[in-house]
Phi, psi and omega in degrees: 000151182229126179301336182274354179297149174285170186301320181294317178297317181303319181266005180055048179240150175292143180286091183214157177292313180286132174210158179274111185299324179296320178294316178301313181298317181294318179295322178299313180299317180296316179295318179295321177300324183288320189246000186306134182305326180299329180291340183247022184298329181271358182280173179291168185300321181295317179295320177297318179296317178296319178298320178295316178300315180296317181299316178296314181300316180295317179295319178297316179296318180298315179299319180293316184284330183281341180265121184302320181291314178295322179297316179296317179298318179296318177300319177301313179300315181299331183257020173075023179229067183301147184294319179050049183297333183292326185235011175226095182249016179295131180223154176300144181305320180297322178295316179297322177296318178299318179298316180296317179299317178297316180300315178298317179298321179293317179297323184273348184298125183256350182222159178297326181298319179294318180292323178295321176298319178296320178299319178296319179296317180294320178297321177294318178297320179297316180299317178296319180296319179297321177295322178295321178301315181299314180297313183294319182282307191272337181255308184275334184054041181259088188292319176298320177295321178298319179300318177296321178293323177297315178300317180297317180294328176299320176299313182297317180296319178297317179294321178300321176295322177296321178296315178299319178299319180295320176299319178298319178298325181276003176083025180256000000 
C-alpha cells in the first residue's frame, strides 16, 4: 500500500461513480484489520505512528467513497475539474428558479403536511440528480459537467437539511 495512492487505488476499485457498497465496506474492514493501531500496540513508536497514519488515511478515503456526493466531487478532482463550490456558484436559470420556488414554499408552509410534501419533492429531485451524476461520470466521462451537477446537488442537499429543520420545528 502507498499513502499517495488515490482512494480508488487504495481500495482496489475502478475509478467510477458507481460502486458496489458491499465490496467497499468489505475492503474497508480488511484494510482496517491490516493496519489498525491496536494491532501494532507492541511495535516501536515509528510503526505505531505509521499504523495510525494508515488508519486515518483509510477512514478518510472510505468516508469519501461511500458518500455519493463526495465520491462525485473526488472524481472531478482526479480528472482535473475541481468542483470549487466556494467560488463557483453559477447555476442554470431554471435551477435557480426552482430553488427560489422551494425556498418560498418552505417559508410559507403553515403545516407539517405541506413541509412533508416539499421534502418528498426534494427527495425525488435528489434521486434524479444522483442518477444524472452516474450517467455523466460513468457513461459520458464529462468531468466539467459533473462538477456543475455536484454543485447543484450541494444546493439541494443544503435545502433538504433546511426542510428537515423546519419539520423538527413543527414537531415532526
